[in-house]
PDB file of C-alpha atoms in Angstrom:
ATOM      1  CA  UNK E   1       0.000   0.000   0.000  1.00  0.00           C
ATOM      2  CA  UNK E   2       1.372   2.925  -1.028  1.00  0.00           C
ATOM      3  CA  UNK E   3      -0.126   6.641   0.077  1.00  0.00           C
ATOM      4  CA  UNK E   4      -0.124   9.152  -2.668  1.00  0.00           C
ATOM      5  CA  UNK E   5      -2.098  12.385  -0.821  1.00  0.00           C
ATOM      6  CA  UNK E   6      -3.502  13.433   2.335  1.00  0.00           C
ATOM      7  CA  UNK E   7      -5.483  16.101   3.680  1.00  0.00           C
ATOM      8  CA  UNK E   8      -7.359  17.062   6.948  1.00  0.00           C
ATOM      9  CA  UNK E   9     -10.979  17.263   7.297  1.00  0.00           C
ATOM     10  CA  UNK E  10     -12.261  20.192   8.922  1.00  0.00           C
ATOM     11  CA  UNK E  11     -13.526  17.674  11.332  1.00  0.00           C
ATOM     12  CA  UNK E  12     -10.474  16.227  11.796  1.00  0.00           C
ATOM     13  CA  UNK E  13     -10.584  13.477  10.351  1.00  0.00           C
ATOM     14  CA  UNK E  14      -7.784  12.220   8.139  1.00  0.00           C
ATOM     15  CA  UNK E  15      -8.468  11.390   4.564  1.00  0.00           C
ATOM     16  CA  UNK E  16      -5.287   9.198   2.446  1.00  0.00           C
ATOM     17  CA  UNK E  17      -5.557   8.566  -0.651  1.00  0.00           C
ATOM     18  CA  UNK E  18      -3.918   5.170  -1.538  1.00  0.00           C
ATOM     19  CA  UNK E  19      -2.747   2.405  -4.424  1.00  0.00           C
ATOM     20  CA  UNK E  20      -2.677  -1.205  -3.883  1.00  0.00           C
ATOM     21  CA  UNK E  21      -0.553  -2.493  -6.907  1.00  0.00           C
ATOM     22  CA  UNK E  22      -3.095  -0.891  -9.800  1.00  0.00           C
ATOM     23  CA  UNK E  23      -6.570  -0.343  -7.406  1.00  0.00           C
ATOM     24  CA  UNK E  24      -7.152   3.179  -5.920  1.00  0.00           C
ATOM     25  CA  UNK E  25      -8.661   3.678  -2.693  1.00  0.00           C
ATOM     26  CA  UNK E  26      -8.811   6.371   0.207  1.00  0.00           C
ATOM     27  CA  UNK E  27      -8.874   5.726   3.823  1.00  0.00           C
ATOM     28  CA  UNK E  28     -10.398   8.454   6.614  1.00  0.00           C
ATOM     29  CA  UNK E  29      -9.010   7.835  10.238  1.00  0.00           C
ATOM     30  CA  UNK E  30     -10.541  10.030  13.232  1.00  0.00           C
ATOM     31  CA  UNK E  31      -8.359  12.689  14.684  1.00  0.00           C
ATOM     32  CA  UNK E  32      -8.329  10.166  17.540  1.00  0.00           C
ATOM     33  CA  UNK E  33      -6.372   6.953  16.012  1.00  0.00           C
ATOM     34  CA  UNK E  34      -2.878   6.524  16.675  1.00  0.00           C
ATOM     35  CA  UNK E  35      -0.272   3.330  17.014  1.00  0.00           C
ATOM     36  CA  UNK E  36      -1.508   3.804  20.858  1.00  0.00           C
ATOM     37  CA  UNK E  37      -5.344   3.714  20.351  1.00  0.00           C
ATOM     38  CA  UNK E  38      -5.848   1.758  17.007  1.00  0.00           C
ATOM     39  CA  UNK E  39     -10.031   1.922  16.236  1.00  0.00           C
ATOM     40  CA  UNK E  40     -12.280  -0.319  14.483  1.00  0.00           C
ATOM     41  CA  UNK E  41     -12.405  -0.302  10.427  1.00  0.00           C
ATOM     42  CA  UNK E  42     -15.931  -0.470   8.271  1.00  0.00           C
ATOM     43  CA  UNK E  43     -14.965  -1.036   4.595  1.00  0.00           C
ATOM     44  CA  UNK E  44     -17.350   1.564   2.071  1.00  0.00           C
ATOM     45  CA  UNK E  45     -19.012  -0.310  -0.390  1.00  0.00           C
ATOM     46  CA  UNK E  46     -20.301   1.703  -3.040  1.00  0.00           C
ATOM     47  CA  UNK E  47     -21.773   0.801  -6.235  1.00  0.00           C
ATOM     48  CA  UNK E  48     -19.688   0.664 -10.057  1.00  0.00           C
ATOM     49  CA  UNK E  49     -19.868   4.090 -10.737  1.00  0.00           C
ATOM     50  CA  UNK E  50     -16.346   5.763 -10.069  1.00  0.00           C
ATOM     51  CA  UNK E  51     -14.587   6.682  -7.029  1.00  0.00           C
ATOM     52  CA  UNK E  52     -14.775  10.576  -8.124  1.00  0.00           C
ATOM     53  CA  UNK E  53     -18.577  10.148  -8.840  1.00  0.00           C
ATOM     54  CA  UNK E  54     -18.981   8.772  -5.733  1.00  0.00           C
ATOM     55  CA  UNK E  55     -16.773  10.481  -3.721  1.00  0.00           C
ATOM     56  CA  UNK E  56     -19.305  12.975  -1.796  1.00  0.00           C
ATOM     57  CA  UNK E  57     -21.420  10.475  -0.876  1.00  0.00           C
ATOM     58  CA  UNK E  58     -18.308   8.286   0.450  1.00  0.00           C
ATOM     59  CA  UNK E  59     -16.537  10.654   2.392  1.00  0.00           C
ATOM     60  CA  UNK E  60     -20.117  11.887   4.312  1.00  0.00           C
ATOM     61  CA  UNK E  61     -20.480   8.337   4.940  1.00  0.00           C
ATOM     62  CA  UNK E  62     -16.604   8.706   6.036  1.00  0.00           C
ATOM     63  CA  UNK E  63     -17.641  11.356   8.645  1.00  0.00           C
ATOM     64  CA  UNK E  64     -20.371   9.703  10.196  1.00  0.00           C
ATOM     65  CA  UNK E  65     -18.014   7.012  10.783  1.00  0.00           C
ATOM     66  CA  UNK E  66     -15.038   8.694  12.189  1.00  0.00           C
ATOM     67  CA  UNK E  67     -17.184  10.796  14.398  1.00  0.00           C
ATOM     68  CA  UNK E  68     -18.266   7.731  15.829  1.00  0.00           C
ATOM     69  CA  UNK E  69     -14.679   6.677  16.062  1.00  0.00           C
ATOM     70  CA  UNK E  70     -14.335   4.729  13.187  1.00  0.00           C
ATOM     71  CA  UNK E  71     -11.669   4.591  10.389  1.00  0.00           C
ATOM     72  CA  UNK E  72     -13.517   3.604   7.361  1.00  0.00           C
ATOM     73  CA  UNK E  73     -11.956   3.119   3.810  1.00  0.00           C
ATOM     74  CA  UNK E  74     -13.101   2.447   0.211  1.00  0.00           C
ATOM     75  CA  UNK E  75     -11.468   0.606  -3.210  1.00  0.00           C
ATOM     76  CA  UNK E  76     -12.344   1.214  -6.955  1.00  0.00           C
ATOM     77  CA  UNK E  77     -13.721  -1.476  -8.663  1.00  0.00           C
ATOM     78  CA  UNK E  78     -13.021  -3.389 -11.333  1.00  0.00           C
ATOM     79  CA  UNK E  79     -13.520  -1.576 -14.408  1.00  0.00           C
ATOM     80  CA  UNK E  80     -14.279   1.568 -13.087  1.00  0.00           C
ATOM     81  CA  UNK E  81     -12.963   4.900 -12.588  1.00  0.00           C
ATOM     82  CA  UNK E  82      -9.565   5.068 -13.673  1.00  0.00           C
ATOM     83  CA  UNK E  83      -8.638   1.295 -13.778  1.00  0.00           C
ATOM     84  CA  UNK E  84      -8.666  -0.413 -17.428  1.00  0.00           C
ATOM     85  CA  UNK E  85     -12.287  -0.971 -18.853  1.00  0.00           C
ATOM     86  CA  UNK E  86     -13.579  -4.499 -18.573  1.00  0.00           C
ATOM     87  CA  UNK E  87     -15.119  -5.361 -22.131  1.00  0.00           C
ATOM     88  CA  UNK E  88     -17.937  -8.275 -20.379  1.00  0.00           C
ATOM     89  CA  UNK E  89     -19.092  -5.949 -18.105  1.00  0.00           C
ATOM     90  CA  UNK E  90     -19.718  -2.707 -20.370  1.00  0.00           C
ATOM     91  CA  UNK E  91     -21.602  -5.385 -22.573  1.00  0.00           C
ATOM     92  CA  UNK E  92     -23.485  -6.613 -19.533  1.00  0.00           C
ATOM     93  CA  UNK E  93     -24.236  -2.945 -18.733  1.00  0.00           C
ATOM     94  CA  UNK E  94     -25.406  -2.048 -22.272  1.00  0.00           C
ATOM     95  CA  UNK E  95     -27.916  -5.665 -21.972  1.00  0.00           C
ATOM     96  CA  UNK E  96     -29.281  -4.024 -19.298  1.00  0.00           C
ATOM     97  CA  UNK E  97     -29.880  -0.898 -20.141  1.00  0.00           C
ATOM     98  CA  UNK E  98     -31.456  -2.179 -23.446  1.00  0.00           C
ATOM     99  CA  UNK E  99     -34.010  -4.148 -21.063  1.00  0.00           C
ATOM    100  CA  UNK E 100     -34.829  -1.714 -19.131  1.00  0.00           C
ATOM    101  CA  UNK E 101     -35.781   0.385 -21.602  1.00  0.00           C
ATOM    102  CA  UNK E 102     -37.584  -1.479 -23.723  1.00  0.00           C
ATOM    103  CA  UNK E 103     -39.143  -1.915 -19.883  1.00  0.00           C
ATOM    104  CA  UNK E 104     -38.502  -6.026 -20.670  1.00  0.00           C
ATOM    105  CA  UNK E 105     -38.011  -7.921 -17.567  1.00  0.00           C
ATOM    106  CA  UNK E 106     -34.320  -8.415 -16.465  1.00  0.00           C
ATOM    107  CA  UNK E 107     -33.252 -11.600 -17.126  1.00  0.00           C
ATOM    108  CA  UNK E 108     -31.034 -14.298 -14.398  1.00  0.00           C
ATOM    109  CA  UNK E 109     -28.806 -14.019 -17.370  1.00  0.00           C
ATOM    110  CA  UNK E 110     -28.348 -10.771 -17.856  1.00  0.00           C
ATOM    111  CA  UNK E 111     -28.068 -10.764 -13.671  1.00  0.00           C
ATOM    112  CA  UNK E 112     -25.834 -12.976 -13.498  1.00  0.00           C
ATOM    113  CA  UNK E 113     -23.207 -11.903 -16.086  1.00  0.00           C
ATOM    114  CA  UNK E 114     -23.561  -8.449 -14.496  1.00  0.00           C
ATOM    115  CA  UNK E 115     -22.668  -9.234 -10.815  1.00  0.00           C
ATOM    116  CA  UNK E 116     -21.213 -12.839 -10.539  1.00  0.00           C
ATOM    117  CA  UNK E 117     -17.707 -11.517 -12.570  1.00  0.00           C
ATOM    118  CA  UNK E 118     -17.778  -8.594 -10.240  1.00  0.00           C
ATOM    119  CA  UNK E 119     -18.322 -10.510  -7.143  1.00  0.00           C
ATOM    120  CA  UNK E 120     -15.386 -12.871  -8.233  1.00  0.00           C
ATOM    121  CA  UNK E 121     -12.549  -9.933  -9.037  1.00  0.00           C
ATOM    122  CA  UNK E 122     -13.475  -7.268  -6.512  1.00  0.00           C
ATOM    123  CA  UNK E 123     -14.173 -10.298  -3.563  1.00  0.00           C
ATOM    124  CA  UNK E 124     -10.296 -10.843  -3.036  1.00  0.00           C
ATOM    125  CA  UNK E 125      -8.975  -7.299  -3.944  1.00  0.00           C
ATOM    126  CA  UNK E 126     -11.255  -6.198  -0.902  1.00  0.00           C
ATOM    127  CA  UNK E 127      -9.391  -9.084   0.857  1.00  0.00           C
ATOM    128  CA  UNK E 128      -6.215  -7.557   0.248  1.00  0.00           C
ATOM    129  CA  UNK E 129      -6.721  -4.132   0.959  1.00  0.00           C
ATOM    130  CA  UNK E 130      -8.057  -5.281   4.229  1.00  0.00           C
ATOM    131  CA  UNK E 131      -4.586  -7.310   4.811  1.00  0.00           C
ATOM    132  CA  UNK E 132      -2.595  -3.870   3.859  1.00  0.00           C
ATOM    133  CA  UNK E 133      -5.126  -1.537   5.903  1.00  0.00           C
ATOM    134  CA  UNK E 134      -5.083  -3.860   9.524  1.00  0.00           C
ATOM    135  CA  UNK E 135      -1.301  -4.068   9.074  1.00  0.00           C
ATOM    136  CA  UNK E 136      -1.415  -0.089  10.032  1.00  0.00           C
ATOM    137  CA  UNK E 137      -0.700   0.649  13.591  1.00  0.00           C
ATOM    138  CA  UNK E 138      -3.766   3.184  14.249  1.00  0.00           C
ATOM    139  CA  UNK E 139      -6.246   0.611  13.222  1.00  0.00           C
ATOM    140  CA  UNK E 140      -6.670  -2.951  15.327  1.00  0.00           C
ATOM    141  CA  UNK E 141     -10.232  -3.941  13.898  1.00  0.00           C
ATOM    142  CA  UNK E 142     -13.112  -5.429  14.333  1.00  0.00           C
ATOM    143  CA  UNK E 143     -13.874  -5.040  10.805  1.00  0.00           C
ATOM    144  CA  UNK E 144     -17.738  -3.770   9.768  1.00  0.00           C
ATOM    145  CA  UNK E 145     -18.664  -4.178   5.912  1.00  0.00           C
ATOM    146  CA  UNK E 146     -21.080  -1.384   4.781  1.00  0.00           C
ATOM    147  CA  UNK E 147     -23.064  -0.623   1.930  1.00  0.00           C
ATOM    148  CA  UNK E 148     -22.387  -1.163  -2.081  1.00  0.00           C
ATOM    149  CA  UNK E 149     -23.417  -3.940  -4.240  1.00  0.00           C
ATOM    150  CA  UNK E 150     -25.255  -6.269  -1.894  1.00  0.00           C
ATOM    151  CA  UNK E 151     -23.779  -9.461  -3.773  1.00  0.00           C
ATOM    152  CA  UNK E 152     -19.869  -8.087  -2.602  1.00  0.00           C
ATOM    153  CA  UNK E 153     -21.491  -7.894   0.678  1.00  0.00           C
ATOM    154  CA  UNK E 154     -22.284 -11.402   1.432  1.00  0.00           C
ATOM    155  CA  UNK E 155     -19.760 -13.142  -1.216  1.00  0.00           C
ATOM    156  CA  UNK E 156     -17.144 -11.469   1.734  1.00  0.00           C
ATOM    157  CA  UNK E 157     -19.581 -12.149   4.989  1.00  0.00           C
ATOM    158  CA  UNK E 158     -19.105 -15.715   4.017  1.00  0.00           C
ATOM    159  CA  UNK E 159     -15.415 -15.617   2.706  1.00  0.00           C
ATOM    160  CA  UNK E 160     -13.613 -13.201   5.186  1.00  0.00           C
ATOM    161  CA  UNK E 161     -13.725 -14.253   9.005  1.00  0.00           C
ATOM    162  CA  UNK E 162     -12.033 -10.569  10.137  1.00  0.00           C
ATOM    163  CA  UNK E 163     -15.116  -8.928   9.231  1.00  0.00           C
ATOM    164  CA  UNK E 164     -17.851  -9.072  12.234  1.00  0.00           C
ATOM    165  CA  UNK E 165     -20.881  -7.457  11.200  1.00  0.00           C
ATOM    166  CA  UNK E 166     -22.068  -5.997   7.788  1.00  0.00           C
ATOM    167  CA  UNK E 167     -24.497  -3.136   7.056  1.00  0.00           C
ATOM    168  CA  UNK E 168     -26.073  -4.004   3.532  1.00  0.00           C
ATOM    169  CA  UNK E 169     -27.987  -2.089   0.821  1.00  0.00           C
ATOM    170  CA  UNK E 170     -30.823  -4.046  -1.119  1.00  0.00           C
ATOM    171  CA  UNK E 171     -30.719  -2.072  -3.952  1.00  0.00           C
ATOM    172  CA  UNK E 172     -29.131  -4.015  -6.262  1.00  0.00           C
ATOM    173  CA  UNK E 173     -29.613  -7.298  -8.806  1.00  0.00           C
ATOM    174  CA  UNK E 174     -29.185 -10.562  -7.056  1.00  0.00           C
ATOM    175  CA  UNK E 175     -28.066 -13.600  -8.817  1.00  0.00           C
ATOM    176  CA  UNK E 176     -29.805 -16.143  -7.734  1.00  0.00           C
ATOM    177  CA  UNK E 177     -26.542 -17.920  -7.464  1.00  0.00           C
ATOM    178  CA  UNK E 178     -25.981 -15.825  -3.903  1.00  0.00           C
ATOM    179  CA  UNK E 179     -28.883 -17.031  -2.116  1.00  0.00           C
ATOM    180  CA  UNK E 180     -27.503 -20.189  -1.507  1.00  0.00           C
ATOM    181  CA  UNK E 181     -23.740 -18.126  -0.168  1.00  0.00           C
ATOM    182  CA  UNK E 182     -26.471 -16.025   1.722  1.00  0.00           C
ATOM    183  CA  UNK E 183     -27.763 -18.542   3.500  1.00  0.00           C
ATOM    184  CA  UNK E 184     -24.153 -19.278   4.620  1.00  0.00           C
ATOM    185  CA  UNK E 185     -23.874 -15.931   6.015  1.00  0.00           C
ATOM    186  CA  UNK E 186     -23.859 -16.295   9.865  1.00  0.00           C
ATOM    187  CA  UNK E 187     -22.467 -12.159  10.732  1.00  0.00           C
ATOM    188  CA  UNK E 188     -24.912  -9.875  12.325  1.00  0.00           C
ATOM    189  CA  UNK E 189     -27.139  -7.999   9.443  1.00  0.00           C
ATOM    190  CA  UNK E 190     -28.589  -4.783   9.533  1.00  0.00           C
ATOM    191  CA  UNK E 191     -30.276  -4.200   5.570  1.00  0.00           C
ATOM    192  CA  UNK E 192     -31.814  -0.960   4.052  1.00  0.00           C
ATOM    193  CA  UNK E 193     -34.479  -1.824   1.909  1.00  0.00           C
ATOM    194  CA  UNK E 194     -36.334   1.744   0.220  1.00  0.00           C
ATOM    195  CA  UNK E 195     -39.387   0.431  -0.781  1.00  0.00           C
ATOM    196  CA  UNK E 196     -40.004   1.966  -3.737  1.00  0.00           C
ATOM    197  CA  UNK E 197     -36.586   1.544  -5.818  1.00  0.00           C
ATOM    198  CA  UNK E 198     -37.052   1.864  -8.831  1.00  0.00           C
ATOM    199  CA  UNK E 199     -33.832  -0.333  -9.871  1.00  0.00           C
ATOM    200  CA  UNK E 200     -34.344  -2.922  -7.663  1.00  0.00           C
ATOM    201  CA  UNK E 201     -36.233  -6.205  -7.302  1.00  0.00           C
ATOM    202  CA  UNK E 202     -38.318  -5.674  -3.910  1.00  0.00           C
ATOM    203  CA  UNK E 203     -39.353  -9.563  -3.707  1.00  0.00           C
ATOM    204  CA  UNK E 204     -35.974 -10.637  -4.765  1.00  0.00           C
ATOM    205  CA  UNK E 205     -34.745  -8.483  -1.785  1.00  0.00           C
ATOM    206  CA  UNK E 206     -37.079  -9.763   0.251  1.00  0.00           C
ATOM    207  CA  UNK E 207     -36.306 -13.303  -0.227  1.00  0.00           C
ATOM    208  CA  UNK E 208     -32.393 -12.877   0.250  1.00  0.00           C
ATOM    209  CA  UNK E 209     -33.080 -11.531   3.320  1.00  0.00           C
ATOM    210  CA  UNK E 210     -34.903 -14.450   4.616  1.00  0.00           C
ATOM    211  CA  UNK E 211     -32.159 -16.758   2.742  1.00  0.00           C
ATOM    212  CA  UNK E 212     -29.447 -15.087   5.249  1.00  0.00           C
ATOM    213  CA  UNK E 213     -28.157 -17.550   8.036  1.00  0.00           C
ATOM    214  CA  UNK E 214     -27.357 -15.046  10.269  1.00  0.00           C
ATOM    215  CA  UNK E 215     -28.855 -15.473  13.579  1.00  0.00           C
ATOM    216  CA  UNK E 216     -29.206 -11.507  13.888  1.00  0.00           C
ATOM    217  CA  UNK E 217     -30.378  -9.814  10.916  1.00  0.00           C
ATOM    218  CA  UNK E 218     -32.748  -6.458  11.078  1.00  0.00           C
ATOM    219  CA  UNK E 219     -34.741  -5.589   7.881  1.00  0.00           C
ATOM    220  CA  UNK E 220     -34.872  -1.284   8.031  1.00  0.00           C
ATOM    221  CA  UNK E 221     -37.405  -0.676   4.893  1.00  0.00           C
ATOM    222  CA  UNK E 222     -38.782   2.576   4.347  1.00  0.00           C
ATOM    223  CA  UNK E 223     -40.767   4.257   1.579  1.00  0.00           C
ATOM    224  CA  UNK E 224     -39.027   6.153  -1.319  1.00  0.00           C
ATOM    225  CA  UNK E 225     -36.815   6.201  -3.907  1.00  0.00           C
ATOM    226  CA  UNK E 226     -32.961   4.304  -4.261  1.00  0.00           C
ATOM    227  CA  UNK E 227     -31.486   7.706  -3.367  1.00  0.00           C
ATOM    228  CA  UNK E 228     -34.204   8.412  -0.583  1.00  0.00           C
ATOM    229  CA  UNK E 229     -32.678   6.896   2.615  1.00  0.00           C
ATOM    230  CA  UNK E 230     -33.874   9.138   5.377  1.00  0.00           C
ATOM    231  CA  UNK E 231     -31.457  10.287   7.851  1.00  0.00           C
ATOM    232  CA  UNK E 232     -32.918   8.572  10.906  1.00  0.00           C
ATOM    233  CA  UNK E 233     -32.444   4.920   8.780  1.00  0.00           C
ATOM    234  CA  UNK E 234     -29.000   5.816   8.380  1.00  0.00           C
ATOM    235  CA  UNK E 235     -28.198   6.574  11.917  1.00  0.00           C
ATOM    236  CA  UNK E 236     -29.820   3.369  12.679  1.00  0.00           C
ATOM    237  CA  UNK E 237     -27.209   1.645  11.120  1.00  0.00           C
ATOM    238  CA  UNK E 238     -24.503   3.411  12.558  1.00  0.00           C
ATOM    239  CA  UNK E 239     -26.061   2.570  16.017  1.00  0.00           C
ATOM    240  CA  UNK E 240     -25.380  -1.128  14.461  1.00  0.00           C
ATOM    241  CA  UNK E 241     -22.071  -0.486  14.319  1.00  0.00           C
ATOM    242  CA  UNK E 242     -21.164   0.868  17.710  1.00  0.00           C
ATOM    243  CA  UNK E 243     -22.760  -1.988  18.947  1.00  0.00           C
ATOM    244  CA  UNK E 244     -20.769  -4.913  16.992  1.00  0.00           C
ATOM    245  CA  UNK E 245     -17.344  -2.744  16.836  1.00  0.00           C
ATOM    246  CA  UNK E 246     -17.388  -1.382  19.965  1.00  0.00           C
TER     247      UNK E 246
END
């Protein structure tokens, strides 16, 4: 891991950017962290559309988290950003797009190419970054997952035993390949469900969430829009946190 820029929040927070061999990522520590007090870490899923388009949304989420006394940190995808285009997945894209406009139901095809090669490639890279970031003296774990495509989010609830708890997002495709790795998911879950998403598969969602394993899991579904979370949902799941980090 190598850090290539850093800057103070006017919080105080600290926010590095990084590179891991060829994937960018930034990491936000509190004001508080040190070799002395290491914190907890909750990895930032976000969804395939650039770290720079998502980057005000990320570091917010950032905030919230270091205020609580969190380091959080986030990776770029495969295929997105700045990091080579992946051919299979800008056709998978373009499939999708072309059903959804022609407003033609979405295929398990179409599904599946879209999120199973994703799952596969950005599954260990998250592995890795987590081996660079917990080799850092100011942070000592546990490790929270939160948010992004809800596929990443159980594909490493199953595969990666340092992370504790996981926040997910239902607001993504599912292939139906990851209900049966859901329903070896045994982490406490706290899911966001908006009811109304306009992207995503409600009963789909539904069903994952009563594939999950997990012997805690809390389904948080309110009305509105993908982008309509309302703050007190949010804070709800940063109450989860505290709990399972702290």
């Amino acid at each position: 891991m190598q850090f290539t820029s850093e800057q103070r929040l006017d919080d105080g927070a600290l926010e590095r950017e990084f590179t891991l061999g060829e994937i960018p990522g930034i990491l936000w520590t509190p004001a508080s962290a040190s070799a002395c007090a290491p914190v907890p870490l909750i990895l930032l899923g976000h969804p395939p559309l650039g770290l720079r388009n998502m980057y005000p949304r990320l570091v917010a989420r950032a905030r919230h988290a270091a205020a609580d006394g969190f380091a959080a940190a986030t990776i770029e995808l495969p295929g997105s950003g700045d990091r080579p285009r992946w051919p299979a997945a800008e056709q998978a894209r373009a499939d999708l797009r072309r059903a959804m406009e022609a407003d033609e139901p979405v295929s398990d095809e179409i599904i599946g190419a879209l999120i199973l090669p994703l799952v596969d490639k950005a599954v260990p890279e998250w592995q890795a970054a987590l081996d660079a970031l917990l080799s850092l003296p100011e942070i000592g774990g546990p490790v929270g997952y939160s948010g992004g495509v809800i596929s990443i989010g159980v594909r490493l609830a199953v595969v990666e035993p340092r992370i504790v708890a996981a926040g997910l997002f239902a607001g993504s495709f599912v292939p139906r390949a990851m209900f049966e790795e859901a329903r070896q998911v045994t982490v406490p879950l706290h899911v966001l469900l908006q009811w109304d998403d306009e992207g995503n598969d409600r009963q789909a969602a539904l069903d994952l969430f009563d594939a999950f394993g997990s012997k805690e899991k809390s389904l948080h579904a309110n009305m509105g829009g993908h982008t309509g979370i309302p703050q007190f949902a949010g804070d709800a799941a940063a109450q989860f946190f505290t709990r399972h980090l702290k």
